[in-house]
Short mmCIF file of C-alpha atoms in Angstrom, two decimals:
data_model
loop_
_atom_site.label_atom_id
_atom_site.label_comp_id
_atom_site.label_asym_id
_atom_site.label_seq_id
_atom_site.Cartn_x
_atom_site.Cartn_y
_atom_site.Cartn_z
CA UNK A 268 -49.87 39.01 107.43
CA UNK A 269 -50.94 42.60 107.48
CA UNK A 270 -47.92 43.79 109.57
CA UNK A 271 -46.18 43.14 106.61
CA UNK A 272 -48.01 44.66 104.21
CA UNK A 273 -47.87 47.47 106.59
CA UNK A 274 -44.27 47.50 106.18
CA UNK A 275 -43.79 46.91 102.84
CA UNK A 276 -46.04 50.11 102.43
CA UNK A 277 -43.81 51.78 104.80
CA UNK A 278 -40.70 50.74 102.53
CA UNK A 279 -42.61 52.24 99.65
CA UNK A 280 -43.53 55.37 101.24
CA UNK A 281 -39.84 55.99 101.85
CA UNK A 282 -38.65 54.66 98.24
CA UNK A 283 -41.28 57.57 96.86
CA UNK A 284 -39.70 60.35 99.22
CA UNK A 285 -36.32 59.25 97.72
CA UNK A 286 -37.32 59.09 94.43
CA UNK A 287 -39.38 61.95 94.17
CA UNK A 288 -38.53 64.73 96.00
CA UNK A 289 -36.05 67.38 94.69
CA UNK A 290 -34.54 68.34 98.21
CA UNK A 291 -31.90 66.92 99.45
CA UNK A 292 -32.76 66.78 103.12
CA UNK A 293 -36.16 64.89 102.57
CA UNK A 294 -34.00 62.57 100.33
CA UNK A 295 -32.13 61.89 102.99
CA UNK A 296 -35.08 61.45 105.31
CA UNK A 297 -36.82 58.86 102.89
CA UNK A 298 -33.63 57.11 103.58
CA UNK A 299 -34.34 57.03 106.77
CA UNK A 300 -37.71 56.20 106.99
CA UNK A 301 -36.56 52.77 104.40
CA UNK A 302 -33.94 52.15 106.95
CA UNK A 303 -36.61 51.68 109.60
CA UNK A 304 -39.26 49.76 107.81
CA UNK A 305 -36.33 47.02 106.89
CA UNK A 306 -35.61 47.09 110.61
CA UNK A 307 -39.22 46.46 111.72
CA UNK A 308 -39.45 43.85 108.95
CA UNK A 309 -36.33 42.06 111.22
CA UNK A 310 -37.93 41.97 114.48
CA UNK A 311 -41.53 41.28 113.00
CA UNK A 312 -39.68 38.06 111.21
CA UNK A 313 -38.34 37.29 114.94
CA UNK A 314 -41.91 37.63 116.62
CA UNK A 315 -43.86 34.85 117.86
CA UNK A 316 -47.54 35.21 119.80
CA UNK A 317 -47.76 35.82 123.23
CA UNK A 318 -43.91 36.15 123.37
CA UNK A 319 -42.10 37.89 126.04
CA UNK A 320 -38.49 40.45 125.83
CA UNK A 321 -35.63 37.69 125.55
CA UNK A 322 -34.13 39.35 129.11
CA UNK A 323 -32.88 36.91 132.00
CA UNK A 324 -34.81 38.66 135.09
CA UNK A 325 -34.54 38.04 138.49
CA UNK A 326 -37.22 34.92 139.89
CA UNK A 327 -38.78 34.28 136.91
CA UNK A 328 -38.52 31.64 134.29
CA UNK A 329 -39.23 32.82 130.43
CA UNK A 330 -40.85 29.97 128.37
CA UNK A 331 -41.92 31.53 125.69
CA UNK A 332 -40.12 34.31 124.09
CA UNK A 333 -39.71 36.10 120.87
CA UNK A 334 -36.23 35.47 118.82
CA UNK A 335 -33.58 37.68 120.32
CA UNK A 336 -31.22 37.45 116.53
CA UNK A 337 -32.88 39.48 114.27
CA UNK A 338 -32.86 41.95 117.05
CA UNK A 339 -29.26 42.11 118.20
CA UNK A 340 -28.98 42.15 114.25
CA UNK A 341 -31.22 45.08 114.34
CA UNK A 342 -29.14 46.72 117.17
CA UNK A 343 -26.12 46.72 115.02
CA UNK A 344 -27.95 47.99 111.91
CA UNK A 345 -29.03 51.28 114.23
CA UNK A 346 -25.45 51.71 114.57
CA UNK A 347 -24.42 51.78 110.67
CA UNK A 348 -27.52 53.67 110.12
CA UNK A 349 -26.41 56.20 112.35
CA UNK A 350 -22.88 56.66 111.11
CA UNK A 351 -24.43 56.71 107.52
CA UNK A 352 -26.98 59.33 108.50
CA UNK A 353 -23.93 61.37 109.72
CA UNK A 354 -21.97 61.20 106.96
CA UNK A 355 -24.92 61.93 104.23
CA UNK A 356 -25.64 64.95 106.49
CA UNK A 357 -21.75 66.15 106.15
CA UNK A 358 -22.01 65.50 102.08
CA UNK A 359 -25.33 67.81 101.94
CA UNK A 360 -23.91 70.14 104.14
CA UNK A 361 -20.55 70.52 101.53
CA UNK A 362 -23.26 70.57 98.66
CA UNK A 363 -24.71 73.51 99.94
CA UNK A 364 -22.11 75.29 100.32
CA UNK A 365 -20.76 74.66 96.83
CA UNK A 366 -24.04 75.43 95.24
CA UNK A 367 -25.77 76.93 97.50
CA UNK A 368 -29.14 75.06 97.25
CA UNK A 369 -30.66 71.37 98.44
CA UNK A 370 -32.48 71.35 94.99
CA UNK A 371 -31.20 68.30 93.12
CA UNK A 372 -32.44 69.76 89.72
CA UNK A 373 -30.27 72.62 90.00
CA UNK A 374 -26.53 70.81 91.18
CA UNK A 375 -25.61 70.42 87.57
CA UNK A 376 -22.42 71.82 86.77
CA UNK A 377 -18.99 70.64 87.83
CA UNK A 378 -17.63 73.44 90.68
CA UNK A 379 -14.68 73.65 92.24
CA UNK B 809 -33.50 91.99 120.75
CA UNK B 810 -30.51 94.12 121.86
CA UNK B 811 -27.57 92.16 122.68
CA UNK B 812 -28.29 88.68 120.75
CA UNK B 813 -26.85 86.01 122.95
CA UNK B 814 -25.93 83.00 122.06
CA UNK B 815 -28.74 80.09 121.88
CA UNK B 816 -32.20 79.75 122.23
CA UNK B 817 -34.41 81.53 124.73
CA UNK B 818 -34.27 81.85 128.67
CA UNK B 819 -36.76 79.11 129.23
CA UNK B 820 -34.83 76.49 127.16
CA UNK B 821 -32.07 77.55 129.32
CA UNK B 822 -33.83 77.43 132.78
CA UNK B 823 -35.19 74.28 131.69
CA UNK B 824 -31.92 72.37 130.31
CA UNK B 825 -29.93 73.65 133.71
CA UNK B 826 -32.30 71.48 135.49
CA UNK B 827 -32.54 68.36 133.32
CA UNK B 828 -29.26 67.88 131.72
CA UNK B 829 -27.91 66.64 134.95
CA UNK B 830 -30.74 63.95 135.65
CA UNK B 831 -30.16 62.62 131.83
CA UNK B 832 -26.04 62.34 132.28
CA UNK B 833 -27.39 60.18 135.50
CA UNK B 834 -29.36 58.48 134.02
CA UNK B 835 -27.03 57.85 131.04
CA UNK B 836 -24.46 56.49 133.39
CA UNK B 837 -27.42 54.35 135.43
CA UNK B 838 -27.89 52.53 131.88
CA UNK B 839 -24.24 52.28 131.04
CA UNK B 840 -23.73 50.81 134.87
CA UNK B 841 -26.70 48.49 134.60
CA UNK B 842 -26.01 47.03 131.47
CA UNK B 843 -25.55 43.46 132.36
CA UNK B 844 -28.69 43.31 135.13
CA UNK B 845 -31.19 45.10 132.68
CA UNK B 846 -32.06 46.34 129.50
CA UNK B 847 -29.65 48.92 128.09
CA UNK B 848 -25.63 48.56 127.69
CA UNK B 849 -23.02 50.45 126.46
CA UNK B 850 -24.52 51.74 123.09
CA UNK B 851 -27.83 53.22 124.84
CA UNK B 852 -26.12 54.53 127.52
CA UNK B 853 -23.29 56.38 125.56
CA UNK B 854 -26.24 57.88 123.06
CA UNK B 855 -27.85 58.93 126.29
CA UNK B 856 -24.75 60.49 127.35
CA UNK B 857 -23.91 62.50 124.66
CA UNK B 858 -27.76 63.51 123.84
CA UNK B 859 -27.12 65.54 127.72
CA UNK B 860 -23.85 67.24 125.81
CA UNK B 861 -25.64 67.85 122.61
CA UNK B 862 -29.11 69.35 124.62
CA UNK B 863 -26.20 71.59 126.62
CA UNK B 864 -24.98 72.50 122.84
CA UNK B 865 -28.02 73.28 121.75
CA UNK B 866 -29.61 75.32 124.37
CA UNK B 867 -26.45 77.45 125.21
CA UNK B 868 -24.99 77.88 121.86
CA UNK B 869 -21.65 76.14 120.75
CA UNK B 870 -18.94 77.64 122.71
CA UNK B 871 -20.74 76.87 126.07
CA UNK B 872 -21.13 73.19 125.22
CA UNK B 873 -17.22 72.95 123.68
CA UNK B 874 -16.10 74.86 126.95
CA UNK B 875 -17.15 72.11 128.83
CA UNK B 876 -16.73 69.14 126.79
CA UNK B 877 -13.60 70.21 124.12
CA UNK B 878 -13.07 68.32 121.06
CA UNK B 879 -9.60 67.64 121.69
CA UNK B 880 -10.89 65.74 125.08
CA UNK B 881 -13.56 64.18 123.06
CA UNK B 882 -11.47 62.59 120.61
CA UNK B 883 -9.18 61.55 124.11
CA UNK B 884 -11.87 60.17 125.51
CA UNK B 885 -13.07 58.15 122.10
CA UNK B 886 -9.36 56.30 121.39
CA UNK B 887 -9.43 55.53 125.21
CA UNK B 888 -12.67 53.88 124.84
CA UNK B 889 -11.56 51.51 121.60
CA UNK B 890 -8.26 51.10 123.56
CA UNK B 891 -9.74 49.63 126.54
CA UNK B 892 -12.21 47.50 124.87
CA UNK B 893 -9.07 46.14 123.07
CA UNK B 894 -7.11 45.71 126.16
CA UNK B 895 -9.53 43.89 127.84
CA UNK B 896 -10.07 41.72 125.10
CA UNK B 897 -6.12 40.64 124.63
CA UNK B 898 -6.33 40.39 128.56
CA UNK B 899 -8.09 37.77 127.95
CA UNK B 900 -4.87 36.03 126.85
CA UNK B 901 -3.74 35.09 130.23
CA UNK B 902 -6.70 32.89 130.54
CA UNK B 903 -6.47 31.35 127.31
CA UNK B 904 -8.29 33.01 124.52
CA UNK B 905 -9.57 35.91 123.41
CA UNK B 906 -12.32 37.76 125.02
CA UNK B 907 -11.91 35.11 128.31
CA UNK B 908 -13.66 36.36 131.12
CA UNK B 909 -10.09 36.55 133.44
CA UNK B 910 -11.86 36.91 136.86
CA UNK B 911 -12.37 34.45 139.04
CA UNK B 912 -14.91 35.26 141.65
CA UNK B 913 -17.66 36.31 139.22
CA UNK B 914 -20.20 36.90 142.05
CA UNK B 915 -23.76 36.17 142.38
CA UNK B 916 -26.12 36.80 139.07
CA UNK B 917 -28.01 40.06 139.25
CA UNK B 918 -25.91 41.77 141.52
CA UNK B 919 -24.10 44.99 140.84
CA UNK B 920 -20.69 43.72 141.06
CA UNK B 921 -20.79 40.23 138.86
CA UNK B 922 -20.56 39.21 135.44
CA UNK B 923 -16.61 39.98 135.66
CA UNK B 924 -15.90 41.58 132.60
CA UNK B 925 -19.22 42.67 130.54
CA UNK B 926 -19.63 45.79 133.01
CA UNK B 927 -15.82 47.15 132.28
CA UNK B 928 -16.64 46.40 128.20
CA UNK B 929 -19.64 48.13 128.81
CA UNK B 930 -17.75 51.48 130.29
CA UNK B 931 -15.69 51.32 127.61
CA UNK B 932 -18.31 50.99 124.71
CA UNK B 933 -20.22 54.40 126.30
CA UNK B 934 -16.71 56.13 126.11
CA UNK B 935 -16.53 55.30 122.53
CA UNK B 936 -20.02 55.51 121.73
CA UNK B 937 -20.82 59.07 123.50
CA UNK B 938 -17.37 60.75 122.40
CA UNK B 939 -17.66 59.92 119.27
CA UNK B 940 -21.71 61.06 118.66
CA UNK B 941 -20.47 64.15 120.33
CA UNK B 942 -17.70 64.61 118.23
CA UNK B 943 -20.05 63.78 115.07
CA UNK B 944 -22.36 66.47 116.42
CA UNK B 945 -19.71 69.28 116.78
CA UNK B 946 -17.83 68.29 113.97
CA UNK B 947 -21.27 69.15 111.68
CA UNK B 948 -21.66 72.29 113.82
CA UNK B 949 -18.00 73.35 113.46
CA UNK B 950 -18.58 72.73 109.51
CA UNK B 951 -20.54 75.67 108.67
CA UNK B 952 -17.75 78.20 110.28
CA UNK B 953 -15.34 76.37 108.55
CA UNK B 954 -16.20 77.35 105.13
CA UNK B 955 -17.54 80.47 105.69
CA UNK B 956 -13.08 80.92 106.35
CA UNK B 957 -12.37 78.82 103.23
CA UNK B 958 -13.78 81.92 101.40
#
């Protein structure tokens, strides 16, 4: 049970970076850090005791082993993450330029 | 500082000229393995543009494009998707989509088996490490950009 918590507290750690910071660039690493507690939250849902890496290996039977589906899911959530990550960085990066600041407060007027 | 060069300083440099080699190895050991161990396509082709984007980050960004070009990375990304989608309509003369067409398979956790996962594999680190590279450059290549725009 106290995984979880863990990782609810890491959700809410990130949620307070995003909602309280004025730069942009530790906005968009809050996002990142919320990204990653969901994805632990995944592969903790998938865990079972004493489990072993779902991988076929060579003379040796697995019996018991942890769910592989949340983490392929996981896997593919990296991906998006990634490309999202990217493209957040590209939209501060144009900000700056515009404004030339990462201060939220002070992107007010309509530029350009 | 007399002549500023580009990149960082001469031990980053001494130090990337002997590793970025073993990490494109062992980029392509990961893509190649894919089917026998952990690892695959995705890891493989981060790993494999993480040696391009160390190069790019050591040397400055002309001596990474001068190697690696975006015009050959954007080649290199369509022929990735392109064979992934080839090999999946190949599939066709088997039956379905996504069939695995060959017929000797060979043994299981050999080099040479699981017909076509290790040639989907190649093709997934094309995609995959072009097209982090590209994302890289593309947000390095920005800033120039619009210091022209004005």
């Amino acid at each position: 049970m106290i995984e979880y918590i863990l990782c609810l507290l890491l959700f809410c750690i990130g949620l307070y970076c995003v909602l309280r910071r004025r730069n942009i660039i530790k906005i968009i690493v809050g996002l990142g850090i919320i990204e990653y507690a969901v994805n632990l939250f995944f592969v903790l849902l998938g865990y079972r005791h004493y489990g072993r890496a779902p991988i076929l290996a060579k003379d040796q039977t697995i019996t018991n082993m942890v769910d592989p589906i949340p983490q392929a899911l996981v896997l593919t959530s990296i991906v998006i993450g990634l490309a999202v990550t990217a493209l957040i960085v590209a939209i501060a990066i144009r900000i700056y330029e515009k404004y030339g600041t990462f201060d939220i407060t002070k992107i007010r007027r309509l530029k350009g | 500082m007399k002549n500023r060069e580009p990149g960082m300083t001469l031990i980053v440099k001494t130090i990337t000229r002997l590793t970025v080699g073993l990490i494109l190895l062992y980029g392509i050991y990961i893509v190649l393995h894919g089917h026998l161990s952990p690892g695959g396509g995705f890891a493989g082709g981060v790993i494999i543009a993480l040696s391009f984007i160390h190069l790019m980050l050591a040397f400055g960004r002309d001596a990474a494009l001068k190697k690696f070009s975006q015009a050959q990375a954007s080649i290199l990304e369509s022929l990735g998707a392109l064979m992934f989608l080839s090999i999946a309509l190949l599939g066709f003369l088997g039956g379905y989509f996504f069939f695995n067409f060959f017929l000797h398979k060979g043994k299981p956790f050999e080099l040479f088996s699981a017909g076509i996962i290790p040639l989907c594999n190649i093709a997934i680190s094309l995609k995959v490490g072009a097209g982090l590279f590209a994302i890289f450059a593309v947000l390095v290549l920005f800033k120039k950009l619009g210091e022209k725009e004005q």
